[in-house]
Coordinates of C-alpha atoms and ligand atoms in Angstrom, one line a residue:
M1472 CA -117.5 95.0 -94.2
L1473 CA -118.0 93.0 -91.0
K1474 CA -121.0 90.7 -90.7
E1475 CA -123.2 91.6 -87.8
S1476 CA -122.5 88.4 -85.9
I1477 CA -118.8 89.1 -86.1
Q1478 CA -119.2 92.7 -85.2
N1479 CA -121.3 91.8 -82.1
A1480 CA -118.8 89.1 -81.0
L1481 CA -115.9 91.6 -81.4
N1482 CA -117.7 94.2 -79.4
D1483 CA -118.2 91.6 -76.6
Q1484 CA -114.5 90.9 -76.8
I1485 CA -113.6 94.6 -76.4
Q1486 CA -115.7 94.5 -73.2
A1487 CA -114.0 91.3 -72.0
E1488 CA -110.5 92.9 -72.6
F1489 CA -111.4 96.0 -70.7
H1490 CA -112.8 93.9 -67.9
S1491 CA -109.4 92.1 -67.9
A1492 CA -107.7 95.4 -67.6
Y1493 CA -110.0 96.4 -64.7
L1494 CA -109.4 93.0 -63.0
Y1495 CA -105.6 93.3 -63.2
L1496 CA -105.8 96.9 -61.9
S1497 CA -107.9 95.6 -59.0
M1498 CA -105.2 92.9 -58.4
A1499 CA -102.5 95.7 -58.5
A1500 CA -104.5 97.6 -55.9
W1501 CA -104.6 94.5 -53.7
C1502 CA -100.9 94.0 -54.0
E1503 CA -100.0 97.6 -53.3
A1504 CA -102.2 97.7 -50.2
K1505 CA -100.3 94.7 -48.9
N1506 CA -96.9 96.2 -49.8
F1507 CA -96.2 93.7 -52.5
D1508 CA -95.0 96.5 -54.7
G1509 CA -93.3 94.3 -57.3
F1510 CA -96.4 92.1 -57.8
G1511 CA -98.4 95.4 -58.0
H1512 CA -96.2 96.7 -60.7
W1513 CA -96.5 93.5 -62.7
M1514 CA -100.3 93.7 -62.4
R1515 CA -100.3 97.3 -63.5
M1516 CA -98.3 96.4 -66.6
Q1517 CA -100.7 93.5 -67.3
A1518 CA -103.6 95.9 -67.0
Q1519 CA -101.9 98.2 -69.6
E1520 CA -101.4 95.2 -71.9
E1521 CA -105.1 94.3 -71.6
M1522 CA -106.1 97.8 -72.7
F1523 CA -103.9 97.3 -75.8
H1524 CA -105.8 94.1 -76.5
A1525 CA -109.1 95.9 -76.2
M1526 CA -107.8 98.7 -78.5
K1527 CA -106.5 96.3 -81.1
V1528 CA -110.0 94.8 -81.5
Y1529 CA -111.5 98.3 -81.3
D1530 CA -109.2 99.6 -84.2
Y1531 CA -109.9 96.4 -86.2
V1532 CA -113.7 96.9 -86.0
H1533 CA -113.3 100.5 -87.3
M1534 CA -110.8 99.5 -89.9
T1535 CA -113.3 97.0 -91.4
G1536 CA -116.2 99.4 -91.5
G1537 CA -117.8 98.2 -88.4
Q1538 CA -119.3 100.1 -85.4
V1539 CA -117.7 99.9 -82.0
V1540 CA -120.4 99.8 -79.3
L1541 CA -118.9 100.0 -75.8
Q1542 CA -120.6 98.0 -73.1
A1543 CA -120.6 98.3 -69.3
V1544 CA -117.6 96.8 -67.6
Q1545 CA -118.6 94.8 -64.5
Q1546 CA -116.9 95.3 -61.1
P1547 CA -113.9 93.0 -60.8
D1548 CA -113.0 90.9 -57.7
V1549 CA -111.3 92.9 -55.1
D1550 CA -109.9 90.4 -52.6
W1551 CA -107.8 87.2 -52.6
A1552 CA -106.7 85.0 -49.7
D1553 CA -102.9 85.4 -50.5
S1554 CA -100.5 86.0 -53.4
L1555 CA -100.8 82.3 -54.5
A1556 CA -104.6 82.6 -54.8
L1557 CA -104.1 85.9 -56.6
F1558 CA -101.9 84.3 -59.4
K1559 CA -104.2 81.3 -59.5
A1560 CA -107.1 83.6 -60.2
S1561 CA -105.0 85.3 -62.9
F1562 CA -104.2 81.9 -64.5
D1563 CA -107.8 80.9 -64.4
H1564 CA -108.8 84.2 -66.0
E1565 CA -106.3 83.7 -68.8
Q1566 CA -107.6 80.3 -69.5
Y1567 CA -111.1 81.8 -69.8
M1568 CA -109.8 84.4 -72.2
T1569 CA -108.1 81.8 -74.3
G1570 CA -111.5 80.0 -74.5
R1571 CA -113.1 83.2 -75.7
I1572 CA -110.5 83.7 -78.4
N1573 CA -110.9 80.1 -79.6
D1574 CA -114.7 80.6 -79.8
L1575 CA -114.2 83.8 -81.7
L1576 CA -111.9 82.2 -84.2
S1577 CA -114.3 79.3 -84.7
L1578 CA -117.1 81.8 -85.4
A1579 CA -114.9 83.7 -87.9
M1580 CA -114.1 80.4 -89.7
E1581 CA -117.8 79.4 -89.8
E1582 CA -118.6 82.8 -91.3
R1583 CA -115.8 82.4 -93.8
D1584 CA -114.4 85.7 -92.5
H1585 CA -110.7 85.2 -93.3
A1586 CA -109.6 88.7 -92.4
T1587 CA -111.0 88.4 -88.8
A1588 CA -109.5 84.9 -88.5
N1589 CA -106.2 86.4 -89.5
M1590 CA -106.4 89.2 -86.9
L1591 CA -107.4 86.6 -84.3
Q1592 CA -104.2 84.6 -84.9
W1593 CA -102.3 87.3 -83.1
F1594 CA -104.5 86.7 -80.1
I1595 CA -104.0 82.9 -80.3
S1596 CA -100.2 83.3 -79.9
E1597 CA -100.6 86.0 -77.3
Q1598 CA -102.8 83.8 -75.1
V1599 CA -100.2 81.0 -75.3
E1600 CA -97.6 83.5 -74.0
E1601 CA -99.9 84.9 -71.3
E1602 CA -100.9 81.5 -69.9
A1603 CA -97.3 80.4 -69.8
T1604 CA -96.1 83.5 -68.1
V1605 CA -98.7 83.5 -65.3
D1606 CA -98.4 79.7 -64.9
A1607 CA -94.6 80.1 -64.3
I1608 CA -95.2 82.7 -61.6
Y1609 CA -97.9 80.6 -60.0
G1610 CA -95.7 77.5 -60.1
K1611 CA -92.9 79.4 -58.3
L1612 CA -95.3 80.7 -55.6
E1613 CA -96.5 77.1 -55.1
M1614 CA -93.0 75.9 -54.5
M1615 CA -92.2 78.8 -52.1
G1616 CA -95.1 77.9 -49.8
D1617 CA -94.8 80.1 -46.7
N1618 CA -91.2 81.1 -47.3
M1619 CA -91.6 84.9 -47.1
H1620 CA -88.0 85.5 -48.0
A1621 CA -88.4 83.7 -51.3
I1622 CA -91.8 85.5 -51.9
Y1623 CA -90.0 88.8 -51.2
M1624 CA -87.3 87.9 -53.8
L1625 CA -90.0 87.1 -56.4
D1626 CA -91.7 90.4 -55.6
R1627 CA -88.5 92.1 -56.4
E1628 CA -88.0 90.1 -59.6
L1629 CA -91.5 91.1 -60.9
A1630 CA -90.8 94.8 -60.2
A1631 CA -88.5 94.7 -63.2
R1632 CA -91.3 94.0 -65.7
A1633 CA -90.9 96.4 -68.7
T1634 CA -93.7 98.7 -69.8
P1635 CA -95.6 96.9 -72.7
T1636 CA -95.6 98.4 -76.2
P1637 CA -98.9 98.4 -78.2
P1638 CA -99.2 95.7 -80.8
A1639 CA -99.3 96.7 -84.5
A1640 CA -102.7 97.3 -86.0
E1641 CA -103.8 94.8 -88.7
Ligands
FEO122 FE1 -106.2 90.0 -73.2 FE2 -104.8 88.4 -70.9 O1 -106.1 88.4 -72.2

């Protein structure tokens, strides 16, 4: 049975993950409006992955006898100066999400909730991967500067991102 403090924090995390999905979908819409179709595809796949994150926490709350209480999802940003600013915003967002996961794990450890701490380990590894992936794209864009040919090639590369598969339930 989940302690109320953990249940509330996990419900907040479900909201944060759905907000991430909404933010990445907003980023996809920005890319598609600017004909960066590959970047847009990458952002759509990321939005899907964030929904899987939300549902992993959702399923865990139910599996442990808790109550999921969905919260309002705030409007995401809708405009960025250019593709470099877009991926910088994505990287900043992933760092913010990593901080949230770290705080959640600290809470689970304080509450001696080992099952929740164990579930959160998956997210700890996932955030390392997410930050590294976005940082690599951001780094490439920084090197490219105003070289539109190079940016076009990167756009084509990101169009190949595979559809994510849902993570296993705990
Ligand atoms: Fe679910 Fe990208 O954090």
